[in-house]
Coordinates of C-alpha atoms and ligand atoms in Angstrom, one line a residue:
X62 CA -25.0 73.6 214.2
X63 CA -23.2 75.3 211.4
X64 CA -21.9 72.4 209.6
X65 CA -24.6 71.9 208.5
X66 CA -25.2 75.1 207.1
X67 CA -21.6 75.1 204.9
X68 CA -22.8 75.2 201.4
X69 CA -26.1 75.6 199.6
X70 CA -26.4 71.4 199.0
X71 CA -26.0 70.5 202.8
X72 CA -28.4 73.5 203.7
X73 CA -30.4 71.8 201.0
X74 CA -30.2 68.7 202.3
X75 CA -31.5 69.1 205.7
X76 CA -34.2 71.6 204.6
X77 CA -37.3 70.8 206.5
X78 CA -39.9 73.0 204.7
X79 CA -40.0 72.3 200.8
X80 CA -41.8 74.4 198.2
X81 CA -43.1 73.2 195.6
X82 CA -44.8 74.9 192.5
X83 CA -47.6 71.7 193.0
X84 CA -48.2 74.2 196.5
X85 CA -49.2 77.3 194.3
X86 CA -53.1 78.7 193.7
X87 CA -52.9 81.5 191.7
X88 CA -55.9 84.2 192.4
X89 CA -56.7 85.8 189.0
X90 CA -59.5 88.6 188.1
X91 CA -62.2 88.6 185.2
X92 CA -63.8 91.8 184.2
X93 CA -66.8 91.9 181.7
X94 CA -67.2 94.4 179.1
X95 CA -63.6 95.5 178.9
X96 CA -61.0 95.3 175.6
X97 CA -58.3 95.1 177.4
X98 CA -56.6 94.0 180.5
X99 CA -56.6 96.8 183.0
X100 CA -53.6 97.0 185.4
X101 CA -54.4 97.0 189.5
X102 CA -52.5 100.3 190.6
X103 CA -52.5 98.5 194.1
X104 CA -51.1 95.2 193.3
X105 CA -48.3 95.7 190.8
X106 CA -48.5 92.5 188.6
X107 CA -51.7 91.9 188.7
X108 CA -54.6 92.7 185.9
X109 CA -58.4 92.7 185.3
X110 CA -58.3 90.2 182.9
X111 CA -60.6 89.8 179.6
X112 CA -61.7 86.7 178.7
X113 CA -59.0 86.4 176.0
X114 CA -56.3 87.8 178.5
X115 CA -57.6 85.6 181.1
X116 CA -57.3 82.6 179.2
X117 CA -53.9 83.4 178.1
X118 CA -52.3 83.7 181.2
X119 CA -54.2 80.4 182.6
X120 CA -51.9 78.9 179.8
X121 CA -48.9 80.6 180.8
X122 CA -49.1 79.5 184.3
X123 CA -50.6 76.1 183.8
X124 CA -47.3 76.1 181.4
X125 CA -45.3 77.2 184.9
X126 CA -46.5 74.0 186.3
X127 CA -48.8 76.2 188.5
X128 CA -51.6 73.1 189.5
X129 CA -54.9 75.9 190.2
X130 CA -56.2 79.1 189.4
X131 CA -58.8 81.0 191.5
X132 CA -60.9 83.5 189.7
X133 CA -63.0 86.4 190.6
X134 CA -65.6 87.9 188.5
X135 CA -66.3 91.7 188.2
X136 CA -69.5 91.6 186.0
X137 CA -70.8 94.6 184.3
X138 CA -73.7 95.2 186.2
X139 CA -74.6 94.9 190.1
X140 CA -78.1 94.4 191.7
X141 CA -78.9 94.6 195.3
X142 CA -79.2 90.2 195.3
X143 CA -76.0 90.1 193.7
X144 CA -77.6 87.8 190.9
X145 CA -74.8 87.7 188.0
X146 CA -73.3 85.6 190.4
X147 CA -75.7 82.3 189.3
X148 CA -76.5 83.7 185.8
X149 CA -75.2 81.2 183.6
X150 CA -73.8 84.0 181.3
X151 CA -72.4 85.9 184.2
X152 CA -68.4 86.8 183.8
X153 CA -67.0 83.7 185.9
X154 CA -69.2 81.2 184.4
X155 CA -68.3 82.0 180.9
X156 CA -65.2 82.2 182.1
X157 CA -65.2 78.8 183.6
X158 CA -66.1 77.8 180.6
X159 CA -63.4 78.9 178.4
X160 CA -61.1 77.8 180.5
X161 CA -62.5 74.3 180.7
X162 CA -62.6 74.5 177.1
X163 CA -58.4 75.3 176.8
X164 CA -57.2 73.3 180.0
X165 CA -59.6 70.5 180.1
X166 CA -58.8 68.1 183.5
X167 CA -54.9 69.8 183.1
X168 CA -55.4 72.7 185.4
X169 CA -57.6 72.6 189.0
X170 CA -60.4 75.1 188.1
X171 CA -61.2 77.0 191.6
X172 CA -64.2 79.8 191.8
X173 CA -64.5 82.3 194.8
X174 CA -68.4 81.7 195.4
X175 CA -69.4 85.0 197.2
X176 CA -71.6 87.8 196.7
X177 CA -69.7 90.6 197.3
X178 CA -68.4 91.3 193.6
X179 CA -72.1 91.3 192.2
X180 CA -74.6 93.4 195.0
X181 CA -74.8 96.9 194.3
X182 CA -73.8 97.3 198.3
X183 CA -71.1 95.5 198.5
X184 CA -71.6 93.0 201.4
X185 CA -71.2 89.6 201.0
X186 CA -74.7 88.8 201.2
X187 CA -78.4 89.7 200.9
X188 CA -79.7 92.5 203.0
X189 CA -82.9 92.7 205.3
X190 CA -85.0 95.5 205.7
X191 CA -83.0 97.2 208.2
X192 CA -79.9 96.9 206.5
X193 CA -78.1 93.7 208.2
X194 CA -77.3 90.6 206.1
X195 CA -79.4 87.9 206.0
X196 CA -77.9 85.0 206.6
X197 CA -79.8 81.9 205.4
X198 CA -81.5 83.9 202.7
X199 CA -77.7 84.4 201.7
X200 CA -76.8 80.9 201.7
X201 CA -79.9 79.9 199.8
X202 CA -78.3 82.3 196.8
X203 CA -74.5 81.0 197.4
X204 CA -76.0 77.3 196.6
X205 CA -77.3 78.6 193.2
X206 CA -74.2 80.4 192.3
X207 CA -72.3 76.8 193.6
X208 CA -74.7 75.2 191.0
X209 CA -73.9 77.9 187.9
X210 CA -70.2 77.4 188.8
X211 CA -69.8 73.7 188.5
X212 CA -72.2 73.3 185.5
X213 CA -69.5 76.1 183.8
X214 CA -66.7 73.7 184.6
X215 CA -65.6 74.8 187.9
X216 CA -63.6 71.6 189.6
X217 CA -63.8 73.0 193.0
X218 CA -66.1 76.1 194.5
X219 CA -64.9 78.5 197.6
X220 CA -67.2 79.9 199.5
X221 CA -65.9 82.9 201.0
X222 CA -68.6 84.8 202.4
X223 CA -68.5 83.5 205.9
X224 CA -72.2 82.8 206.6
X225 CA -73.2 80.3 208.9
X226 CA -74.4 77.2 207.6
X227 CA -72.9 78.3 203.4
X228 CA -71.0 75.0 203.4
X229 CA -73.7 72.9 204.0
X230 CA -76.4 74.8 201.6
X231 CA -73.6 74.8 198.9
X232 CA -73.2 70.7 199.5
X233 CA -77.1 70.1 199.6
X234 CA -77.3 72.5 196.2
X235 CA -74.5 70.6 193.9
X236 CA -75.7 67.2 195.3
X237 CA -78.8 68.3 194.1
X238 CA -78.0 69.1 191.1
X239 CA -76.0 65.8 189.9
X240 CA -72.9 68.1 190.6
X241 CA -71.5 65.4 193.4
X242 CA -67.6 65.8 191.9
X243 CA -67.6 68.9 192.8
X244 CA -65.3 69.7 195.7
X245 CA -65.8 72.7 198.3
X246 CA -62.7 74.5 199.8
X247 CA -64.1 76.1 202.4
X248 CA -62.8 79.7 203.8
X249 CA -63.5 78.2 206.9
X250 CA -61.1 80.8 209.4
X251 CA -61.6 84.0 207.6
X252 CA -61.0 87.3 209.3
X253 CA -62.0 90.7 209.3
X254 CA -58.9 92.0 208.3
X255 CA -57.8 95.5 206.6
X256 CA -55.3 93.5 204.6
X257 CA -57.9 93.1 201.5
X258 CA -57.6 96.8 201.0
X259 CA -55.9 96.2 197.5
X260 CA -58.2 93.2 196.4
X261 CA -61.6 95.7 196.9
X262 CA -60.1 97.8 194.2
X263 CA -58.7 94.9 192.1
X264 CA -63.1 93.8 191.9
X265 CA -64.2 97.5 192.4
X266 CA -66.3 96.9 195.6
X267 CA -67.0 99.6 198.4
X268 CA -69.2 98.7 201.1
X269 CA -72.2 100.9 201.7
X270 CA -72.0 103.6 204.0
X271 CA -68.4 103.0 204.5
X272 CA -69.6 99.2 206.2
X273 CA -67.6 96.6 207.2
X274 CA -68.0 92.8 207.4
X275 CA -67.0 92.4 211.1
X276 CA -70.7 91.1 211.8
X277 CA -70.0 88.0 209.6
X278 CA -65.9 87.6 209.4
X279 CA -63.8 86.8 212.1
X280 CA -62.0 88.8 214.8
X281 CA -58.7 88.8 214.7
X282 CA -58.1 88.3 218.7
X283 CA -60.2 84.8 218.5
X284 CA -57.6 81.4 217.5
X285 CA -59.9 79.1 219.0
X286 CA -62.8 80.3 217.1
X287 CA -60.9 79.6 213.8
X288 CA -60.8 76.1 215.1
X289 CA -64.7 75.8 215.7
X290 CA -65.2 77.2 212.6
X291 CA -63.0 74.9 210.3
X292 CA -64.7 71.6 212.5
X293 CA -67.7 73.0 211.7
X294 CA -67.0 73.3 207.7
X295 CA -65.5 69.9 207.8
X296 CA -68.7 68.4 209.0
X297 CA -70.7 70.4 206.5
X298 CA -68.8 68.7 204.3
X299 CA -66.3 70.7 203.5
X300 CA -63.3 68.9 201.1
X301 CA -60.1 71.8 202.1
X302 CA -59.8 74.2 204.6
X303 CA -58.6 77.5 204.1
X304 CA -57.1 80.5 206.9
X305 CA -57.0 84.1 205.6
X306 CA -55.1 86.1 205.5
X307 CA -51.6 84.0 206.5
X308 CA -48.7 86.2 208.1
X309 CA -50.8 87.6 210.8
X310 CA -52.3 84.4 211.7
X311 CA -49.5 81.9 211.4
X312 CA -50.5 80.6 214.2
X313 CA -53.8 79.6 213.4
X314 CA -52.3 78.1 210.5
X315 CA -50.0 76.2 212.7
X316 CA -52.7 74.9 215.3
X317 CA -55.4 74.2 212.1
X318 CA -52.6 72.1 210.8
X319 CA -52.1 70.1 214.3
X320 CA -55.7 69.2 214.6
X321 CA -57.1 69.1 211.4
X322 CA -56.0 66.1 208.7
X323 CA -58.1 67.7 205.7
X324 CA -56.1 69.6 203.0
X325 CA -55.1 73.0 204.4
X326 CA -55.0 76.3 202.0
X327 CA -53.9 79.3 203.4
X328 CA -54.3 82.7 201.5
X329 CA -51.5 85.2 201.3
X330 CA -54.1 88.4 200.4
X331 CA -53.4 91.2 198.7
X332 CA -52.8 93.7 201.2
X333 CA -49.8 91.3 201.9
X334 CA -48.4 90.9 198.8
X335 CA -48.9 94.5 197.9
X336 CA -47.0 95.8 201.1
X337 CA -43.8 93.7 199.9
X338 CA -43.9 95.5 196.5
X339 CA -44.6 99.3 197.8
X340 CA -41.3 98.9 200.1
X341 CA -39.7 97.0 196.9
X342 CA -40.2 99.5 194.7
X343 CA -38.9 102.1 197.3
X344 CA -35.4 100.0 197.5
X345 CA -36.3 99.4 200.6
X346 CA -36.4 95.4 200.5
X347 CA -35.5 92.5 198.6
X348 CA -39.3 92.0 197.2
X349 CA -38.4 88.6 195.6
X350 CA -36.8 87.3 198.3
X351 CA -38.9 88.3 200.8
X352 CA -42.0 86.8 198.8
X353 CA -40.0 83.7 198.7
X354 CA -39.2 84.0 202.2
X355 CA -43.3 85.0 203.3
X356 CA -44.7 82.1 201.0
X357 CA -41.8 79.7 202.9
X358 CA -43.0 80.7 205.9
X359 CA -46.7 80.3 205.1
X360 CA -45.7 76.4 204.4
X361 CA -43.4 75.7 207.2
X362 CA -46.4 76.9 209.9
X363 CA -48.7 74.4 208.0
X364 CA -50.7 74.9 205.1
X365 CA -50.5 72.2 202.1
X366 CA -51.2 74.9 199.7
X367 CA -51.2 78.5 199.1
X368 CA -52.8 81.2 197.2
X369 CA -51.0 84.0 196.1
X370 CA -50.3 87.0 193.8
X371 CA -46.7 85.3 193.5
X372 CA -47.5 82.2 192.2
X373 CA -46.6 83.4 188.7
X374 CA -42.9 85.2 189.6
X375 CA -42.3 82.2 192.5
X376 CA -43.2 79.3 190.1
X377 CA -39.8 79.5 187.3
X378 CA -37.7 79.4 190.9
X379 CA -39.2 76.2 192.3
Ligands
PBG112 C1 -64.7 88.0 199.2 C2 -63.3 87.9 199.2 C3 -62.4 88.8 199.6 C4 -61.1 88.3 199.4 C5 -61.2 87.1 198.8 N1 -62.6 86.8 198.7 C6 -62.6 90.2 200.1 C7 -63.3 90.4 201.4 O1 -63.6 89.5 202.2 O2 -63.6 91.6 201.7 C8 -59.8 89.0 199.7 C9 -58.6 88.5 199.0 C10 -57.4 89.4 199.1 O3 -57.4 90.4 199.8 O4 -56.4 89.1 198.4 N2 -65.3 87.7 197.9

């Protein structure tokens, strides 16, 4: 086996798993009210953007080659509904619209559709009376932020709230609305998983009374489920696929991939990005080359694409 493995052009060669900066979604954050970008303690790199800063850096990357952005709104007020996220002057819609504006059809324009950034409570969906959240008077409000999105420019929407039924009420509500170009990339195998601590400070959310989402996100023990859940998007309508996070579940990625012919995203979350940094900047990795390494990995199980905090410092190597 190790002739093949004598210099750096036959290992190149006979390399099975090619990156390519066309796989890269960068995840960026949008803060209203704010002067300046503020730096995320927990995810070295990263900022809450301003529009200005935000648009800035769309350029830069989109200059990288990067294909897509993702973006996350923090507005400057919350309500129990979570309704900044379909007001057509919330953060991520003007946003959208900037960016639009500066990129034109040059850059994929992807917006988390969730509710989590804009209730006062921090679930990812309306509440009932006794405090559980409703889930198809949740999907009723994801299908009016989907609307307020793609009229602001958004390409493609992601619903990541994992309610039952959100791709199909997000597909009814831009049909509805003349918005039938719009694509959905569904976060159809989404787990409950402790590895979005960093991302709930980069968009300020606690959940109420120290709550969880394991009543609406997946468990980690289930594969199969993941499976169910991404046939089930797919014939809501759903145009990609994602699995979240991706280290831990490599092999959901890996079985998704096997059965499932739609474009694949998987999402490489915060928690892991910012774990590779903390032992980084203790000496006690290689942070580059182990995010080159992770985000290899993340490809070679399966996924077409991938979003991650590294696209920008990955994307000059590729
Ligand atoms: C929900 C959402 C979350 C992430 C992306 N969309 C947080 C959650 O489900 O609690 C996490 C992303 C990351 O950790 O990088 N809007």
């Amino acid at each position: 086996m190790r002739r093949l493995r004598r210099t750096p052009a036959l290992r190149r060669l006979v390399a099975e798993t090619r990156l390519s900066v066309d796989d890269l979604i960068a995840p960026l954050f949008v803060r209203e009210g704010i002067d300046e970008p503020r730096p995320i303690a927990s995810l070295p790199g990263q900022v809450q953007h301003t529009r200005e800063s935000l648009r800035e850096e769309v350029a830069e990357l989109a200059a990288l080659g990067v294909p897509a952005v993702v973006l996350f709104g923090l507005p400057a007020n919350k309500d129990a509904e979570g309704s900044e996220a379909w007001n057509p002057d919330g953060i991520v819609q003007v946003a959208l619209r900037d960016l639009s504006e500066d990129m034109g059809d040059d850059l994929v324009l992807i917006s988390d559709l969730c509710l989590d950034e804009y209730t006062d409570h921090g679930h990812c969906g309306v509440l009932t009376t006794d405090g559980r959240v409703d889930n198809d008077a949740t999907v009723e409000r994801y299908g009016l932020a989907a609307v307020a999105q793609a009229e602001a420019g958004a390409d493609i929407v992601a619903p990541s709230g994992m309610m039952d039924g959100q791709v199909r009420a997000i597909r009814t509500a831009l049909d509805g609305s003349g918005q039938t170009d719009v694509a959905v990339l569904a976060y159809a195998a989404k787990y409950a998983s402790a590895l979005y601590g960093p991302f709930r400070e980069a968009v300020d959310v606690e959940i109420a009374g120290g709550g969880d989402r394991k009543g609406y996100q997946q468990d980690p023990r289930n594969a199969r489920e993941a499976l169910e859940e991404i046939r089930l998007d797919l014939e809501e309508g759903a145009d990609l696929v994602m699995v979240k996070p991706a280290l831990a579940y490599l092999d959901v990625i890996a079985r998704a991939r096997a059965e499932v012919d739609a474009p694949l995203a998987a999402y490489h979350v915060s928690g892991e990005y910012a774990m590779v940094k903390a032992a980084a900047e203790k000496g006690w990795i290689d942070g580059d080359a182990v995010l080159a390494e992770h985000v290899t990995a993340i490809r070679r199980a399966g996924a077409d694409m991938i979003l991650t905090y590294a696209a920008r410092e990955i994307a000059p190597h590729l």
